XYZ file of C-alpha atoms in Angstrom:
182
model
C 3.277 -5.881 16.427
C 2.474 -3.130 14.235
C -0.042 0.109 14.152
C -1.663 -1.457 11.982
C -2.306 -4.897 12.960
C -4.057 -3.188 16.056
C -5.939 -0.596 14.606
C -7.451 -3.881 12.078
C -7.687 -6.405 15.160
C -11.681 -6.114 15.543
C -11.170 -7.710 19.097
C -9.427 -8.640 21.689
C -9.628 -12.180 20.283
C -7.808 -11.562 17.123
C -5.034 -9.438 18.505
C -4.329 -11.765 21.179
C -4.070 -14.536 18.085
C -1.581 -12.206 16.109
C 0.375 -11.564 19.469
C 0.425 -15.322 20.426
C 1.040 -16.858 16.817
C 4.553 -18.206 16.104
C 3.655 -17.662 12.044
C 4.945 -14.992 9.912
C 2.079 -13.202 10.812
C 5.246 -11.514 13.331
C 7.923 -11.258 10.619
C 8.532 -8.634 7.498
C 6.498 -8.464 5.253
C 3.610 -7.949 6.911
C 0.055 -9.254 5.504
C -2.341 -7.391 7.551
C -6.340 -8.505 7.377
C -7.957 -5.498 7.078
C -11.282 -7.284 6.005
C -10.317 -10.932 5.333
C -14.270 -12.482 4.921
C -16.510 -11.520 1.647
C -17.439 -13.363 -1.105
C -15.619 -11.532 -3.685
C -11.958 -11.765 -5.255
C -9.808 -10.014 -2.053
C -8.340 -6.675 -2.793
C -4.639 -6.306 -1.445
C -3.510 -2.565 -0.755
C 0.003 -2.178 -0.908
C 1.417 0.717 2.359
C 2.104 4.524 1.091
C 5.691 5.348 1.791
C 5.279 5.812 5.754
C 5.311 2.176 5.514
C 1.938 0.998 7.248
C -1.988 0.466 5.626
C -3.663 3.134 8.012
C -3.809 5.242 4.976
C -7.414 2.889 3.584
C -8.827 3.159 6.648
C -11.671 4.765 4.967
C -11.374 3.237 1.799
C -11.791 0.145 3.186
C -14.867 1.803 5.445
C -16.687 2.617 2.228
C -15.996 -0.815 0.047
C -18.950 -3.614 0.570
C -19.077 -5.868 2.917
C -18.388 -8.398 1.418
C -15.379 -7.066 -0.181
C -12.471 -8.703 1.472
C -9.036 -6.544 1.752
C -5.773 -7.046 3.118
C -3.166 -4.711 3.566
C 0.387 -4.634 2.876
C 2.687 -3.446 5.364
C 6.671 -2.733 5.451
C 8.883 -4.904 6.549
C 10.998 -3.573 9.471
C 14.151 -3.285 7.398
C 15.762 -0.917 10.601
C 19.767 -1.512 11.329
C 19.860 -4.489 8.049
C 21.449 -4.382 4.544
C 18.513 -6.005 3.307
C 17.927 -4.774 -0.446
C 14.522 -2.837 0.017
C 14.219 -1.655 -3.805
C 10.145 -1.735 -5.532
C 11.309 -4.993 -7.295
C 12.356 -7.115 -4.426
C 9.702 -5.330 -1.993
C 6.988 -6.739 -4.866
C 8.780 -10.353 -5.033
C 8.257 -10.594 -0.987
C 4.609 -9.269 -1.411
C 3.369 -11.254 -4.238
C 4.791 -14.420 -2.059
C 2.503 -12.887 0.698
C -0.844 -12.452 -1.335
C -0.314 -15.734 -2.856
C -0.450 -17.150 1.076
C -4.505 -15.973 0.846
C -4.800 -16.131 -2.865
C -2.221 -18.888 -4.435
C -4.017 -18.053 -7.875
C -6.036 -15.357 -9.672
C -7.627 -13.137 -10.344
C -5.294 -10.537 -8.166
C -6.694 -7.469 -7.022
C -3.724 -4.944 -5.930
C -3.654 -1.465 -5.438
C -1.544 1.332 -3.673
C -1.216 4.701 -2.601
C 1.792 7.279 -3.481
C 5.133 4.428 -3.437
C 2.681 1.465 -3.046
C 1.303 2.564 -6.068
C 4.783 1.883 -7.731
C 5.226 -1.651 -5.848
C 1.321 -2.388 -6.655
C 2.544 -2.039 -10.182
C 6.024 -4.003 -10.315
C 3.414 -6.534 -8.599
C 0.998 -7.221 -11.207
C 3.938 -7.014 -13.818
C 5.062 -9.931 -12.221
C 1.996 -12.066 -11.746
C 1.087 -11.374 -15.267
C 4.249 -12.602 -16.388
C 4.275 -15.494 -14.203
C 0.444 -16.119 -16.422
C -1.910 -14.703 -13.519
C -5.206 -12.741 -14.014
C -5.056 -9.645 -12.903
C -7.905 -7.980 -12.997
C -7.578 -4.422 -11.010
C -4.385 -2.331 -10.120
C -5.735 0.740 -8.589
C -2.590 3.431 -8.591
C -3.528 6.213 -5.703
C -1.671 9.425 -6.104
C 1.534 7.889 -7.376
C 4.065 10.061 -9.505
C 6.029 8.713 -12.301
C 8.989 10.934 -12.417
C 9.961 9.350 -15.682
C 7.392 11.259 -17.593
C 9.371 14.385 -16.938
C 12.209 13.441 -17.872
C 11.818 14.438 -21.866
C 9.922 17.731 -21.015
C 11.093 21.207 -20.906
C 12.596 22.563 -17.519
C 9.442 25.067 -18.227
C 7.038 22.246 -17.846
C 9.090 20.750 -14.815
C 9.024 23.876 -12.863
C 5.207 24.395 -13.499
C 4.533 21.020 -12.490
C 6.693 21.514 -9.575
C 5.484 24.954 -8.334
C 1.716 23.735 -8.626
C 3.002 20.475 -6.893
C 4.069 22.332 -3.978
C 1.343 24.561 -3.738
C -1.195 22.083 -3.209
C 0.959 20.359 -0.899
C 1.496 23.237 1.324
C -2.533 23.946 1.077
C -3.154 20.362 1.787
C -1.196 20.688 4.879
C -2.626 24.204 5.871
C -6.172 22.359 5.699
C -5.121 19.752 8.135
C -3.402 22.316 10.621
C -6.484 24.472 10.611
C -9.012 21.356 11.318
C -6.557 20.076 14.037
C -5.207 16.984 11.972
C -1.590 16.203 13.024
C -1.281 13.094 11.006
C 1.586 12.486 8.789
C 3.653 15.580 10.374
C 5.962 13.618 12.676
């Protein structure tokens, strides 16, 4: 089982259920219940590129209650030829979301690459005549938009880019945060 189906199990009960379960629950792709009870439309979170739903942690801490959320994690794609493009990874997640939600309104959102598949995802509930009614894009770059600017503009954006990155990762270092550096 994943990371991330522990760190959501909120007891002993649940992860024994996941563990014990002969259901997808076991298999790529992974629909993780980060708050699956609420009483409004559930919001589905779509990993960052490390592959896991960790990430909204805190997000999720800070939504109400009664705000139900599920996660999105990779498949385990390790040692296959499986075709793992943002397309086909949103075809295999909107099959998943429509498990807990076979209609809208859809509530998707992702951080850095899930941003991209959170995208590809409503694009293809809205053209399959869903509501969608929130795609919440985290920190995701669209390299496309550079594409017709001046290599002046590129290396600007790039040189600022890496600045705050490095400073982002100086922060952590100094307060003793080691995520993300493995």
């Amino acid at each position: 089982i994943s990371v991330s189906t522990v760190a959501f199990a909120r007891t002993i009960a649940e992860l024994a259920d996941v563990i014990g379960s002969d259901d997808d629950r076991r298999t790529a792709p992974r629909l993780i219940p980060m708050r699956p009870t609420g009483t409004r439309d559930p919001l589905f979170l779509v990993h960052c590129g490390g592959g896991h739903v960790l990430r909204y942690e805190d997000l999720v801490a800070s939504l109400p209650e009664d705000q139900p959320v599920y996660g999105l994690a990779a498949p385990d794609f390790e040692g296959s030829e499986q075709d793992i493009s943002v397309e086909s990874l949103a075809r295999l997640y909107v099959d998943e979301i429509r498990k807990v939600r076979p209609n809208g309104p859809y509530q998707i959102g992702g951080y850095s690459f899930g941003g991209l598949v959170a995208y590809e995802m409503a694009t293809r509930l809205v053209e399959a005549g869903e509501e969608v009614s929130l795609v919440a894009i985290f920190d995701t770059l669209n390299r496309a938009h550079f594409q017709n600017q001046s290599l002046k503009s590129r290396a600007q954006f790039n040189v600022t880019y890496v600045a705050d990155r490095l400073n982002r990762y100086r922060r952590k270092l100094a307060a003793g945060d080691f995520a993300g550096f493995a």
